[in-house]
Amino acid sequence: MNLKNRLTQKNETIRMIHTDPNLMTSMSDSIMNWFPNIPKEYVIVCVGTDRSTGDALGPLTGSYLMEKN
């Protein structure tokens, strides 16, 4: 299932440069705009493994979100 088609308008491209000092703000604003205004419960799936250095973003994000809960 491709959620990008459901969450973005047609022909809308989201591009961000990793060296942008405002990247975190821009990325979080873009993600928050995907959610409806009515509060609901959301499920966030963090995919990756802590056994591979290059694939650890999912577990790190999941651990961060668990601490915030």
PDB file of C-alpha atoms in Angstrom, residues 7-69:
ATOM      1  CA  LEU A   7      -1.366  11.742   1.772  1.00  0.00           C
ATOM      2  CA  THR A   8      -0.077  14.123  -0.877  1.00  0.00           C
ATOM      3  CA  GLN A   9      -1.770  15.969  -3.656  1.00  0.00           C
ATOM      4  CA  LYS A  10      -1.094  14.894  -7.202  1.00  0.00           C
ATOM      5  CA  ASN A  11       2.168  16.214  -8.633  1.00  0.00           C
ATOM      6  CA  GLU A  12       3.282  17.432  -5.204  1.00  0.00           C
ATOM      7  CA  THR A  13       6.931  16.648  -4.552  1.00  0.00           C
ATOM      8  CA  ILE A  14       8.510  16.932  -1.149  1.00  0.00           C
ATOM      9  CA  ARG A  15      12.260  17.490  -1.301  1.00  0.00           C
ATOM     10  CA  MET A  16      14.519  18.359   1.569  1.00  0.00           C
ATOM     11  CA  ILE A  17      18.265  18.824   1.689  1.00  0.00           C
ATOM     12  CA  HIS A  18      20.046  16.983   4.500  1.00  0.00           C
ATOM     13  CA  THR A  19      22.405  19.924   5.106  1.00  0.00           C
ATOM     14  CA  ASP A  20      19.566  22.411   5.682  1.00  0.00           C
ATOM     15  CA  PRO A  21      19.813  23.727   9.264  1.00  0.00           C
ATOM     16  CA  ASN A  22      15.989  23.901   9.423  1.00  0.00           C
ATOM     17  CA  LEU A  23      15.532  20.330   8.180  1.00  0.00           C
ATOM     18  CA  MET A  24      13.977  19.003  11.381  1.00  0.00           C
ATOM     19  CA  THR A  25      11.381  21.778  11.460  1.00  0.00           C
ATOM     20  CA  SER A  26      10.582  21.455   7.750  1.00  0.00           C
ATOM     21  CA  MET A  27      10.283  17.678   7.945  1.00  0.00           C
ATOM     22  CA  SER A  28       8.107  17.688  11.066  1.00  0.00           C
ATOM     23  CA  ASP A  29       5.833  20.379   9.571  1.00  0.00           C
ATOM     24  CA  SER A  30       5.405  18.322   6.398  1.00  0.00           C
ATOM     25  CA  ILE A  31       4.609  15.167   8.362  1.00  0.00           C
ATOM     26  CA  MET A  32       2.161  16.950  10.658  1.00  0.00           C
ATOM     27  CA  ASN A  33       0.313  18.364   7.632  1.00  0.00           C
ATOM     28  CA  TRP A  34      -0.446  14.785   6.533  1.00  0.00           C
ATOM     29  CA  PHE A  35      -2.506  14.113   9.655  1.00  0.00           C
ATOM     30  CA  PRO A  36      -6.148  15.177   9.856  1.00  0.00           C
ATOM     31  CA  ASN A  37      -7.056  18.034  12.189  1.00  0.00           C
ATOM     32  CA  ILE A  38      -9.318  15.788  14.277  1.00  0.00           C
ATOM     33  CA  PRO A  39      -7.254  14.015  16.982  1.00  0.00           C
ATOM     34  CA  LYS A  40      -7.095  10.238  16.629  1.00  0.00           C
ATOM     35  CA  GLU A  41      -4.886   7.428  17.783  1.00  0.00           C
ATOM     36  CA  TYR A  42      -2.025   6.782  15.377  1.00  0.00           C
ATOM     37  CA  VAL A  43       0.182   3.770  14.859  1.00  0.00           C
ATOM     38  CA  ILE A  44       3.791   4.464  13.951  1.00  0.00           C
ATOM     39  CA  VAL A  45       5.830   1.568  12.571  1.00  0.00           C
ATOM     40  CA  CYS A  46       9.592   1.963  12.903  1.00  0.00           C
ATOM     41  CA  VAL A  47      11.315  -0.495  10.575  1.00  0.00           C
ATOM     42  CA  GLY A  48      14.973  -1.376  10.896  1.00  0.00           C
ATOM     43  CA  THR A  49      17.384  -3.349  13.022  1.00  0.00           C
ATOM     44  CA  ASP A  50      19.726  -2.436  15.827  1.00  0.00           C
ATOM     45  CA  ARG A  51      22.186  -5.064  14.547  1.00  0.00           C
ATOM     46  CA  SER A  52      23.201  -3.046  11.483  1.00  0.00           C
ATOM     47  CA  THR A  53      24.790   0.382  11.770  1.00  0.00           C
ATOM     48  CA  GLY A  54      23.217   1.754   8.583  1.00  0.00           C
ATOM     49  CA  ASP A  55      19.707   0.528   9.370  1.00  0.00           C
ATOM     50  CA  ALA A  56      19.254   1.686  12.973  1.00  0.00           C
ATOM     51  CA  LEU A  57      16.996   4.720  12.409  1.00  0.00           C
ATOM     52  CA  GLY A  58      13.781   2.735  12.910  1.00  0.00           C
ATOM     53  CA  PRO A  59      14.736   1.284  16.303  1.00  0.00           C
ATOM     54  CA  LEU A  60      16.208   4.614  17.441  1.00  0.00           C
ATOM     55  CA  THR A  61      13.004   6.421  16.481  1.00  0.00           C
ATOM     56  CA  GLY A  62      10.885   3.785  18.191  1.00  0.00           C
ATOM     57  CA  SER A  63      12.920   4.043  21.392  1.00  0.00           C
ATOM     58  CA  TYR A  64      12.667   7.841  21.307  1.00  0.00           C
ATOM     59  CA  LEU A  65       8.891   7.711  20.865  1.00  0.00           C
ATOM     60  CA  MET A  66       8.535   5.157  23.701  1.00  0.00           C
ATOM     61  CA  GLU A  67      10.435   7.520  26.028  1.00  0.00           C
ATOM     62  CA  LYS A  68       8.084  10.385  25.075  1.00  0.00           C
ATOM     63  CA  ASN A  69       4.976   8.320  25.832  1.00  0.00           C
TER      64      ASN A  69
END
